[in-house]
PDB file of N, CA and C in Angstrom:
ATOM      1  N   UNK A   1      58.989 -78.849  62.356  1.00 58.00           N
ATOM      2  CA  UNK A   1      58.629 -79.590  61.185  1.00 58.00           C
ATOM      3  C   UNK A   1      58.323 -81.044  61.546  1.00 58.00           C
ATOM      4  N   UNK A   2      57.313 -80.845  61.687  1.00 74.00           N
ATOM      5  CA  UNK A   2      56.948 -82.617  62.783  1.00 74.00           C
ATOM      6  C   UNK A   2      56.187 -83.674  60.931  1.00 74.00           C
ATOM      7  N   UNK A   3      56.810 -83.217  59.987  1.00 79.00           N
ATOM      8  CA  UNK A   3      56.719 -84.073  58.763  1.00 79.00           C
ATOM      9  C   UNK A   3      57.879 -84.875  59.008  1.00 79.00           C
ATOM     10  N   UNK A   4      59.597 -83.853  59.043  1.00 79.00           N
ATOM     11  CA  UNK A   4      61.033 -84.584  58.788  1.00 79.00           C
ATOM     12  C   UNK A   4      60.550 -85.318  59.973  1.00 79.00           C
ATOM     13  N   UNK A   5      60.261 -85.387  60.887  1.00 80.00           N
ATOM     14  CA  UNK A   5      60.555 -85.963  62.068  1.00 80.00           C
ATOM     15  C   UNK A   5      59.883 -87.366  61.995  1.00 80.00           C
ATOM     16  N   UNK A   6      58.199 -87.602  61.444  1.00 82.00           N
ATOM     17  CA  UNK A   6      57.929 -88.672  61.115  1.00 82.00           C
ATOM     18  C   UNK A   6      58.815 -89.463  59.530  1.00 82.00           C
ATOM     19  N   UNK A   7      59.211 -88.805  58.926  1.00 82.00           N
ATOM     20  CA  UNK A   7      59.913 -89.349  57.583  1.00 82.00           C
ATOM     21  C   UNK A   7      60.947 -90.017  58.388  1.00 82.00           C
ATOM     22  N   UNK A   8      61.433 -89.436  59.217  1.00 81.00           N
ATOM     23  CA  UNK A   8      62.672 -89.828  59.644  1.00 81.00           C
ATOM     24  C   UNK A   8      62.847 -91.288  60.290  1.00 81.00           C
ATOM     25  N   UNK A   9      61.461 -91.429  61.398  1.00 81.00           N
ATOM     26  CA  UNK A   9      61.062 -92.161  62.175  1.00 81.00           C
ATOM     27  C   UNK A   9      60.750 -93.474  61.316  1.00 81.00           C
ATOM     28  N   UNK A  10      60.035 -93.148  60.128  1.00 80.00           N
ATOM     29  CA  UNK A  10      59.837 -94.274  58.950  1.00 80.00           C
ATOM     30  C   UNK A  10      60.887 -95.081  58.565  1.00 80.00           C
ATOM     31  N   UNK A  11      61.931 -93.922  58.028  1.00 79.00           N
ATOM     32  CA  UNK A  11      63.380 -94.734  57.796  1.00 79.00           C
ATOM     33  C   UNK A  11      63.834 -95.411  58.526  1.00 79.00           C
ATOM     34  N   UNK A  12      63.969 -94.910  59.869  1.00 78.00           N
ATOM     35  CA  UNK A  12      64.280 -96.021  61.090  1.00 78.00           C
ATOM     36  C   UNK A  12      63.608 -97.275  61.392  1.00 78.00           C
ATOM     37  N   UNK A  13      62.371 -97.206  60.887  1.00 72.00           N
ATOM     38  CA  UNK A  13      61.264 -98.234  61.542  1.00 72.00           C
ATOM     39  C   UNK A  13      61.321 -99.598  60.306  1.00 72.00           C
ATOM     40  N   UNK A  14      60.155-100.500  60.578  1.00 66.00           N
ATOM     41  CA  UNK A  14      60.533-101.795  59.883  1.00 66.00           C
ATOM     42  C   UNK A  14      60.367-101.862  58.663  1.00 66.00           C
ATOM     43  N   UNK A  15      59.257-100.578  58.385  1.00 60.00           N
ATOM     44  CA  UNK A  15      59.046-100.470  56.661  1.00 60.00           C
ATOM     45  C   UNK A  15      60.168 -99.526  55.925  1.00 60.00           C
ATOM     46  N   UNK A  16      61.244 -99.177  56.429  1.00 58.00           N
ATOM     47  CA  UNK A  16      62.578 -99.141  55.972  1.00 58.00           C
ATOM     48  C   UNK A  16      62.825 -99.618  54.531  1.00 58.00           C
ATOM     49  N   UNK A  17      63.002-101.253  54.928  1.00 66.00           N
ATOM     50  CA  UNK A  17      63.455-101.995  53.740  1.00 66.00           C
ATOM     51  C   UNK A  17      62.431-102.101  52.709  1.00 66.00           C
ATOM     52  N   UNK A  18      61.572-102.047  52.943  1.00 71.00           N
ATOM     53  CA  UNK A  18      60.717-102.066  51.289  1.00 71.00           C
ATOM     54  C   UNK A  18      60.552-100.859  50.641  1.00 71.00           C
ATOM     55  N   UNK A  19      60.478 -99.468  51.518  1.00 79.00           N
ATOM     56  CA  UNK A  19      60.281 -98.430  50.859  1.00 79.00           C
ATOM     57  C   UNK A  19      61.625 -97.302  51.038  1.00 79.00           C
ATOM     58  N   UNK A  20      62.780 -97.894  51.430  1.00 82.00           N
ATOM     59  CA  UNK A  20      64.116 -97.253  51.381  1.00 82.00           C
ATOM     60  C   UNK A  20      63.728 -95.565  50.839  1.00 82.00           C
ATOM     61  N   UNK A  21      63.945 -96.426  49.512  1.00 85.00           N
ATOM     62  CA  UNK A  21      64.166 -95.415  48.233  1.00 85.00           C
ATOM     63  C   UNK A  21      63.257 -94.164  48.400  1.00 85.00           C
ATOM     64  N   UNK A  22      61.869 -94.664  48.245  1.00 86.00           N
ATOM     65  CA  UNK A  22      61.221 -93.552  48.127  1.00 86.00           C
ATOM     66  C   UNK A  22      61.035 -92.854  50.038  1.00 86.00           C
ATOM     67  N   UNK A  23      61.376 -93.853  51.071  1.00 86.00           N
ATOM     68  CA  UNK A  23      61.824 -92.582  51.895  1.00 86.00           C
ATOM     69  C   UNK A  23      63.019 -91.340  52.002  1.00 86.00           C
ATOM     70  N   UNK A  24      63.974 -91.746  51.042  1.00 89.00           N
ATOM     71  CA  UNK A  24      65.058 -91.320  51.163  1.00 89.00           C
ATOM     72  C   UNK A  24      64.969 -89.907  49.937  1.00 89.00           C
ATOM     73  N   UNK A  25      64.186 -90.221  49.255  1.00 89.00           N
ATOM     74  CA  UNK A  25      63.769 -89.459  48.280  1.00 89.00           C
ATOM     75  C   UNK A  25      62.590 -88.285  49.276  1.00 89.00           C
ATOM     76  N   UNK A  26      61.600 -88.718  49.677  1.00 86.00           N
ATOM     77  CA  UNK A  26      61.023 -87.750  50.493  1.00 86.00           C
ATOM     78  C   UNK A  26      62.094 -86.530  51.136  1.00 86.00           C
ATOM     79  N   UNK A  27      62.766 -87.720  52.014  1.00 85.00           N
ATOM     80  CA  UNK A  27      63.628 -86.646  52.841  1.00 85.00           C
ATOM     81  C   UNK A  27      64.700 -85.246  52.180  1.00 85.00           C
ATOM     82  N   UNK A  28      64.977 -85.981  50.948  1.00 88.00           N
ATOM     83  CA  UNK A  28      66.065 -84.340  50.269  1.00 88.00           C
ATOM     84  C   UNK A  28      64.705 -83.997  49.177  1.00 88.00           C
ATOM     85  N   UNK A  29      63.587 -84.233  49.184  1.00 87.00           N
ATOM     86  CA  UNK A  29      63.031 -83.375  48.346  1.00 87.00           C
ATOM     87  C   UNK A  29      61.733 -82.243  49.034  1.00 87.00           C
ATOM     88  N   UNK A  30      61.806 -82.648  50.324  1.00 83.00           N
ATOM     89  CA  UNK A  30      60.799 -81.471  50.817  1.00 83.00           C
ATOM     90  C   UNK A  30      60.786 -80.610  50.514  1.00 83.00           C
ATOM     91  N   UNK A  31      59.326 -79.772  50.491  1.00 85.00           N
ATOM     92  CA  UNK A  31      59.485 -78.367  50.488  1.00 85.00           C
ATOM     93  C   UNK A  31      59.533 -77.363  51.153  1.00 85.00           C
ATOM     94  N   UNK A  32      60.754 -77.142  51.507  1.00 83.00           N
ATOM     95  CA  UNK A  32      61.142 -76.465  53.348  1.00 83.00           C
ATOM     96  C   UNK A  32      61.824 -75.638  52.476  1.00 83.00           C
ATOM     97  N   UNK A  33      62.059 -74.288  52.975  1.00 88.00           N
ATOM     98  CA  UNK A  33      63.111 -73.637  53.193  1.00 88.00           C
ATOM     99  C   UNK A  33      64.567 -73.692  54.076  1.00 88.00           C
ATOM    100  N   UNK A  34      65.524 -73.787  53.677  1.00 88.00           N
ATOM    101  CA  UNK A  34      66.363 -73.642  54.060  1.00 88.00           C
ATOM    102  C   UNK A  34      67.360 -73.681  55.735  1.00 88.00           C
ATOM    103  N   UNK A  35      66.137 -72.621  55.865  1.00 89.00           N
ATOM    104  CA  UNK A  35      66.539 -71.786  57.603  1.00 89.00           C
ATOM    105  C   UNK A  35      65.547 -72.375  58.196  1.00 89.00           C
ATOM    106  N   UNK A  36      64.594 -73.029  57.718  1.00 87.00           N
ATOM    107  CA  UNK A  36      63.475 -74.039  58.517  1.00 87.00           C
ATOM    108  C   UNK A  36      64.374 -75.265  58.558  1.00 87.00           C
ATOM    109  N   UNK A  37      65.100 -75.765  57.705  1.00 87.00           N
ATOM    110  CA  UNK A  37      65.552 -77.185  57.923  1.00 87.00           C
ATOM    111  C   UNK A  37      66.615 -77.141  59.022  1.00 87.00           C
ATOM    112  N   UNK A  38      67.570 -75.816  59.284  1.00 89.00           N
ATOM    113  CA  UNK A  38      68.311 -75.821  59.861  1.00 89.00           C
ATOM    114  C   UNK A  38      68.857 -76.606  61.238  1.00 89.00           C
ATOM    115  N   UNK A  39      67.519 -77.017  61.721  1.00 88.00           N
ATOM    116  CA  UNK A  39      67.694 -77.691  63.431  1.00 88.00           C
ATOM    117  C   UNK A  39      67.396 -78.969  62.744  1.00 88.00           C
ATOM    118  N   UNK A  40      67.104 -79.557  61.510  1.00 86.00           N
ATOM    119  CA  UNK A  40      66.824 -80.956  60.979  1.00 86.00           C
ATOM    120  C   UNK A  40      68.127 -81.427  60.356  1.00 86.00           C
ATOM    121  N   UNK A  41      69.200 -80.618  60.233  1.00 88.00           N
ATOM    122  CA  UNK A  41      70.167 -80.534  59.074  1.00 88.00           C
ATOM    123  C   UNK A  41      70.703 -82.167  59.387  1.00 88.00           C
ATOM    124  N   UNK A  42      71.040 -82.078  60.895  1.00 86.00           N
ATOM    125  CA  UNK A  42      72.217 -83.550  61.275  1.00 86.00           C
ATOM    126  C   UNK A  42      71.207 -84.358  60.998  1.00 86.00           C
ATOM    127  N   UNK A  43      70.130 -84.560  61.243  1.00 86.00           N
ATOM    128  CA  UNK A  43      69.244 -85.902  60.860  1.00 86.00           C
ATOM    129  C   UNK A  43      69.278 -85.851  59.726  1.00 86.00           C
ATOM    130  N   UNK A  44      69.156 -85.294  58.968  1.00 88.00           N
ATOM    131  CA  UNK A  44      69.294 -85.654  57.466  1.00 88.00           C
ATOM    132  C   UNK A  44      70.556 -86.198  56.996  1.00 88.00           C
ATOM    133  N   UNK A  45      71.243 -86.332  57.788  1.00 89.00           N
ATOM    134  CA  UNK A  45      73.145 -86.523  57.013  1.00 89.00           C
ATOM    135  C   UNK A  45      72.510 -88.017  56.823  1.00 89.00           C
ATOM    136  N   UNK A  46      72.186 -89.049  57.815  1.00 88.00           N
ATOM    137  CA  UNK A  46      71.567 -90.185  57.757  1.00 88.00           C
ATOM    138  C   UNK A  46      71.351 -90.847  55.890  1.00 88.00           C
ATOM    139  N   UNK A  47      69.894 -90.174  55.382  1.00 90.00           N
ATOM    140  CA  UNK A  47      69.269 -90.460  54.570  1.00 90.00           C
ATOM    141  C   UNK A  47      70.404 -90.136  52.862  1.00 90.00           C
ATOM    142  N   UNK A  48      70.871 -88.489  53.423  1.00 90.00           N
ATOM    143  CA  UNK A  48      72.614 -88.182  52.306  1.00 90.00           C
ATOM    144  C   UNK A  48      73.127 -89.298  52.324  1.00 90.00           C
ATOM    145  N   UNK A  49      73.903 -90.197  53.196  1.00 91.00           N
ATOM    146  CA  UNK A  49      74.120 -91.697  52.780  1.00 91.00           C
ATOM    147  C   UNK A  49      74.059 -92.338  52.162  1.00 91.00           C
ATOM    148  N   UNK A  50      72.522 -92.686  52.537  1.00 89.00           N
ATOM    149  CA  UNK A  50      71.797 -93.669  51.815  1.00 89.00           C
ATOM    150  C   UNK A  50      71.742 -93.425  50.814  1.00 89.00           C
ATOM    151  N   UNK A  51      71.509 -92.208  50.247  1.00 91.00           N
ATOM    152  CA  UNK A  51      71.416 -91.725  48.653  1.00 91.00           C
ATOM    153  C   UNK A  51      72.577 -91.902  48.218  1.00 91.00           C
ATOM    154  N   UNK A  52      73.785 -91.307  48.440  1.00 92.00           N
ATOM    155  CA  UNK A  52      74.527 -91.598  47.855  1.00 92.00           C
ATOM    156  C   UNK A  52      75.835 -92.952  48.015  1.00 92.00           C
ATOM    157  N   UNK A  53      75.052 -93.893  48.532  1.00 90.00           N
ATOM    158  CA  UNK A  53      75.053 -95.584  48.698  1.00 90.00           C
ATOM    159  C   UNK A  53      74.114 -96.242  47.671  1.00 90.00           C
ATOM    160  N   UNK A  54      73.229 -95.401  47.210  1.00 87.00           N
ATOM    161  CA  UNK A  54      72.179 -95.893  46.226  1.00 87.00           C
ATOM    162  C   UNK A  54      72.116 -95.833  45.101  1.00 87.00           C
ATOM    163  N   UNK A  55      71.164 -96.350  43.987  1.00 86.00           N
ATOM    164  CA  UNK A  55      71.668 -96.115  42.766  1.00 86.00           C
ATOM    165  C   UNK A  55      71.256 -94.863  41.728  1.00 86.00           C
ATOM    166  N   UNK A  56      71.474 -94.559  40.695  1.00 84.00           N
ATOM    167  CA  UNK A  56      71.754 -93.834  39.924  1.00 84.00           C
ATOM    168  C   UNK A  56      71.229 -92.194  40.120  1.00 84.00           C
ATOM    169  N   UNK A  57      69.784 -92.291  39.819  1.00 90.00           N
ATOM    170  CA  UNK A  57      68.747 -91.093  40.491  1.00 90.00           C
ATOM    171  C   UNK A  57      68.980 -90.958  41.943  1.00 90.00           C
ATOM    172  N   UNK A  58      69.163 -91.738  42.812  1.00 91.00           N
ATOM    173  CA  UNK A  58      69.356 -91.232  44.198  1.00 91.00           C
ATOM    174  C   UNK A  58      70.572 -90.661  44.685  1.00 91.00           C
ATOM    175  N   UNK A  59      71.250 -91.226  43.975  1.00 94.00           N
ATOM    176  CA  UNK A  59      72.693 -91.159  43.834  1.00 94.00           C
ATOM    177  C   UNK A  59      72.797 -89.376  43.433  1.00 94.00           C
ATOM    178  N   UNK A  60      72.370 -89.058  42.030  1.00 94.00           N
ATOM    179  CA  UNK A  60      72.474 -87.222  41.914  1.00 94.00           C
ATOM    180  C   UNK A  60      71.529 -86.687  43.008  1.00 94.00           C
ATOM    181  N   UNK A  61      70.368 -87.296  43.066  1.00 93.00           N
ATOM    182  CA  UNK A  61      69.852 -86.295  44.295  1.00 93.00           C
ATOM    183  C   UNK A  61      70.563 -86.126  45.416  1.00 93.00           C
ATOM    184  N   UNK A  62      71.128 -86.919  46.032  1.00 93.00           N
ATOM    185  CA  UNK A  62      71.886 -86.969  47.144  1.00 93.00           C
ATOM    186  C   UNK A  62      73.306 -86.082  46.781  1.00 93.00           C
ATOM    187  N   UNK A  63      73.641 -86.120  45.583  1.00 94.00           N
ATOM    188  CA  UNK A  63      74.588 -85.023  45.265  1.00 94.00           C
ATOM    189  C   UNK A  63      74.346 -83.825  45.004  1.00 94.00           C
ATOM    190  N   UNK A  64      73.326 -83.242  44.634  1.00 94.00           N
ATOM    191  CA  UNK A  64      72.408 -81.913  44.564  1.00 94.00           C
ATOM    192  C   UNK A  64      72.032 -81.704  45.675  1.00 94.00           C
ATOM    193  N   UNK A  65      71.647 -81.991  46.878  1.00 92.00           N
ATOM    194  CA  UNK A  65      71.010 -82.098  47.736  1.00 92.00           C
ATOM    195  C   UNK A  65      72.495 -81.326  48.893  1.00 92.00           C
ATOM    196  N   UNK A  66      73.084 -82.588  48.321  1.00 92.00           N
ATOM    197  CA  UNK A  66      74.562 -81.503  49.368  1.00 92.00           C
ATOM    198  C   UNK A  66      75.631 -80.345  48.764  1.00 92.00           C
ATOM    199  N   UNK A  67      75.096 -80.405  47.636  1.00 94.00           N
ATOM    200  CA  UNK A  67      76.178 -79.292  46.785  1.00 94.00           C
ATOM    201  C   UNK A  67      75.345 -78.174  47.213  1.00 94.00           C
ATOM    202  N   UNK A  68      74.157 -77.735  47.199  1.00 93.00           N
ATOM    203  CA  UNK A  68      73.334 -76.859  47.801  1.00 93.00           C
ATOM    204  C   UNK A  68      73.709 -76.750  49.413  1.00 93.00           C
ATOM    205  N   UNK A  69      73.430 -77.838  50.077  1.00 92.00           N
ATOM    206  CA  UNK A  69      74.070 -77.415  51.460  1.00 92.00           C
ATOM    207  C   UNK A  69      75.540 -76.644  51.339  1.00 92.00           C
ATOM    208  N   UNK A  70      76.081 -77.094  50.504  1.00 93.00           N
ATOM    209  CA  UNK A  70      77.852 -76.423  50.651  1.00 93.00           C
ATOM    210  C   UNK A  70      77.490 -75.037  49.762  1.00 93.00           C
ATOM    211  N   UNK A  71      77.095 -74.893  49.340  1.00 94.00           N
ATOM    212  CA  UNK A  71      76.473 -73.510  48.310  1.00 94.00           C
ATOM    213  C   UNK A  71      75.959 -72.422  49.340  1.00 94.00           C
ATOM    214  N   UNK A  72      75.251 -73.083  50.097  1.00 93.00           N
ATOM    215  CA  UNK A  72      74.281 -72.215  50.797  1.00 93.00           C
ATOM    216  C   UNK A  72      74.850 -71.999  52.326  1.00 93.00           C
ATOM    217  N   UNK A  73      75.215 -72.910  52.700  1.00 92.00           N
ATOM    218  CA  UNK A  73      75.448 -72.354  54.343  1.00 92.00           C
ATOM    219  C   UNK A  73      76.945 -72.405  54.886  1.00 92.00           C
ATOM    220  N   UNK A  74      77.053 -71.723  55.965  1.00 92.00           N
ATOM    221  CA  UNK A  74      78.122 -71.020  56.483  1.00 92.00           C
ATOM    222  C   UNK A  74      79.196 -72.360  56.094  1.00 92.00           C
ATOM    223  N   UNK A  75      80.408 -72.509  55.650  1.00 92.00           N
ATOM    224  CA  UNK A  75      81.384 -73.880  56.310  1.00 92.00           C
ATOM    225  C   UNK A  75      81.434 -74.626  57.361  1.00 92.00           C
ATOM    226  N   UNK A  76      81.719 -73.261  58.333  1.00 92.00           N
ATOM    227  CA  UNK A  76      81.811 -74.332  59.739  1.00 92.00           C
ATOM    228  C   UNK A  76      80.435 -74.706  60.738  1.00 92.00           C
ATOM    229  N   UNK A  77      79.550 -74.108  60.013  1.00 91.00           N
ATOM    230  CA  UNK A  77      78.008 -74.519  60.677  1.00 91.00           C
ATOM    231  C   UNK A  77      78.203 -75.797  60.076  1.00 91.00           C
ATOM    232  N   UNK A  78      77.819 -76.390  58.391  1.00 90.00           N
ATOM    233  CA  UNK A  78      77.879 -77.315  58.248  1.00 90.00           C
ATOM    234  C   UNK A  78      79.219 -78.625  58.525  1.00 90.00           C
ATOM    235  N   UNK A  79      80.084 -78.226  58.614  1.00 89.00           N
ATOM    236  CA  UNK A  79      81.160 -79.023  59.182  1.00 89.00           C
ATOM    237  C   UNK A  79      81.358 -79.472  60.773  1.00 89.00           C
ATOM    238  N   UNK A  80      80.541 -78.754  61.338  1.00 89.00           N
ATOM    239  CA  UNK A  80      80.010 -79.333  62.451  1.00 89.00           C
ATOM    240  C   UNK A  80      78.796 -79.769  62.328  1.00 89.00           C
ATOM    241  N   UNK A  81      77.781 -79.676  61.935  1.00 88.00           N
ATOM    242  CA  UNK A  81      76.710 -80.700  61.263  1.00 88.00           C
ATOM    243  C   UNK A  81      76.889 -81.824  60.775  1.00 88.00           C
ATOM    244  N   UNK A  82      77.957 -82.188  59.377  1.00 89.00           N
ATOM    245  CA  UNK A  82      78.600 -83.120  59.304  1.00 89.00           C
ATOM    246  C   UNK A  82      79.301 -84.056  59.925  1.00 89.00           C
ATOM    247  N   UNK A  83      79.849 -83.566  60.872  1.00 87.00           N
ATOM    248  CA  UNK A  83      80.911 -84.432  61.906  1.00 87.00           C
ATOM    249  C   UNK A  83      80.726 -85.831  62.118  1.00 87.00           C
ATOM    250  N   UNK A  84      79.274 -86.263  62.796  1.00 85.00           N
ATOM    251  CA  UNK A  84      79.037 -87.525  63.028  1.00 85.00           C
ATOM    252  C   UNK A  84      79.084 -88.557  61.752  1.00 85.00           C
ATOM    253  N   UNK A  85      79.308 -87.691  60.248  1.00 87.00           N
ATOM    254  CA  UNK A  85      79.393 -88.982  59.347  1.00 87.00           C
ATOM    255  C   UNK A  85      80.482 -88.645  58.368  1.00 87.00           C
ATOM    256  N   UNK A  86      81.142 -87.771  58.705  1.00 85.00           N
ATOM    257  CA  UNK A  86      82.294 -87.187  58.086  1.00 85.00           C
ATOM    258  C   UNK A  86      83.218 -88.701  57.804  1.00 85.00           C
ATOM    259  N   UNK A  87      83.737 -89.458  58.244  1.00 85.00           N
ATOM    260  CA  UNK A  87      84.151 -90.819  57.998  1.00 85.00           C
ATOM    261  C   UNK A  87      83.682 -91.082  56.813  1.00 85.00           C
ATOM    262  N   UNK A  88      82.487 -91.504  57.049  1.00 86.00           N
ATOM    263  CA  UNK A  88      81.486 -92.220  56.171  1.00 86.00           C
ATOM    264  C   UNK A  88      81.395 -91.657  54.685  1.00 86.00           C
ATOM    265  N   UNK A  89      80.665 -90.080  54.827  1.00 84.00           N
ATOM    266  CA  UNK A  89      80.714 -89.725  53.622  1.00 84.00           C
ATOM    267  C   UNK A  89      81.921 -89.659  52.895  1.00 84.00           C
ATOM    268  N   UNK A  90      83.086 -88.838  53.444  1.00 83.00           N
ATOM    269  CA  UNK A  90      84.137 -89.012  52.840  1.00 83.00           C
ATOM    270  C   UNK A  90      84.535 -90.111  51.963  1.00 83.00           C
ATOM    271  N   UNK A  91      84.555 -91.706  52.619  1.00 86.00           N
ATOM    272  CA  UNK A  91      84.398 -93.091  51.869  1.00 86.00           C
ATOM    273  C   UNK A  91      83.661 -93.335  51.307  1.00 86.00           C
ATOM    274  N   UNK A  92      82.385 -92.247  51.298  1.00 85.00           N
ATOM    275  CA  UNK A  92      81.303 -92.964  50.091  1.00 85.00           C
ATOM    276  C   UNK A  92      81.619 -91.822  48.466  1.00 85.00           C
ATOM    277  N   UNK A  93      82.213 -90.494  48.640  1.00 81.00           N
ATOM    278  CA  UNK A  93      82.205 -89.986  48.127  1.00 81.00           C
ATOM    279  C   UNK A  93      83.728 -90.334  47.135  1.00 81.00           C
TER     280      UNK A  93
END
């Protein structure tokens, strides 16, 4: 999926700060399936953050966005996916 991969690259890069939002919005609203996102899952924990660091609308997407991950895939696939921000989210949640 060489789309997440440039979205991703955006967020990182200098136009970041002016278009945050609507990158962060790209990233949990693609139209991927599931078992396609699967090797994208940990890069996305990133942008889950940001959403739910953000305000109101980004804020439920970013909560829809992972209630579906916990809905849909195995526990300990995603709990090792999670790991690197498990801290983080935990304190943001």
């Amino acid at each position: 999926q060489p789309t997440i991969d440039a979205i991703l690259m955006i967020l990182q890069g200098p136009a970041r700060r002016t278009h945050r939002k609507q990158i962060v919005e790209l990233c949990l609203t693609l139209p991927v399936r599931l078992q396609n996102l699967l090797p994208y899952l940990s890069k996305l924990m990133k942008p889950i953050l940001i959403a739910l660091k953000g305000q109101d609308e980004l804020v439920n997407m970013g909560l829809r966005t992972l209630e579906f991950w916990v809905d849909s895939l195995n526990p300990e696939f995603l709990e090792q996916e999670m790991a690197s921000i498990e801290v983080e989210l935990m304190e943001t949640l």
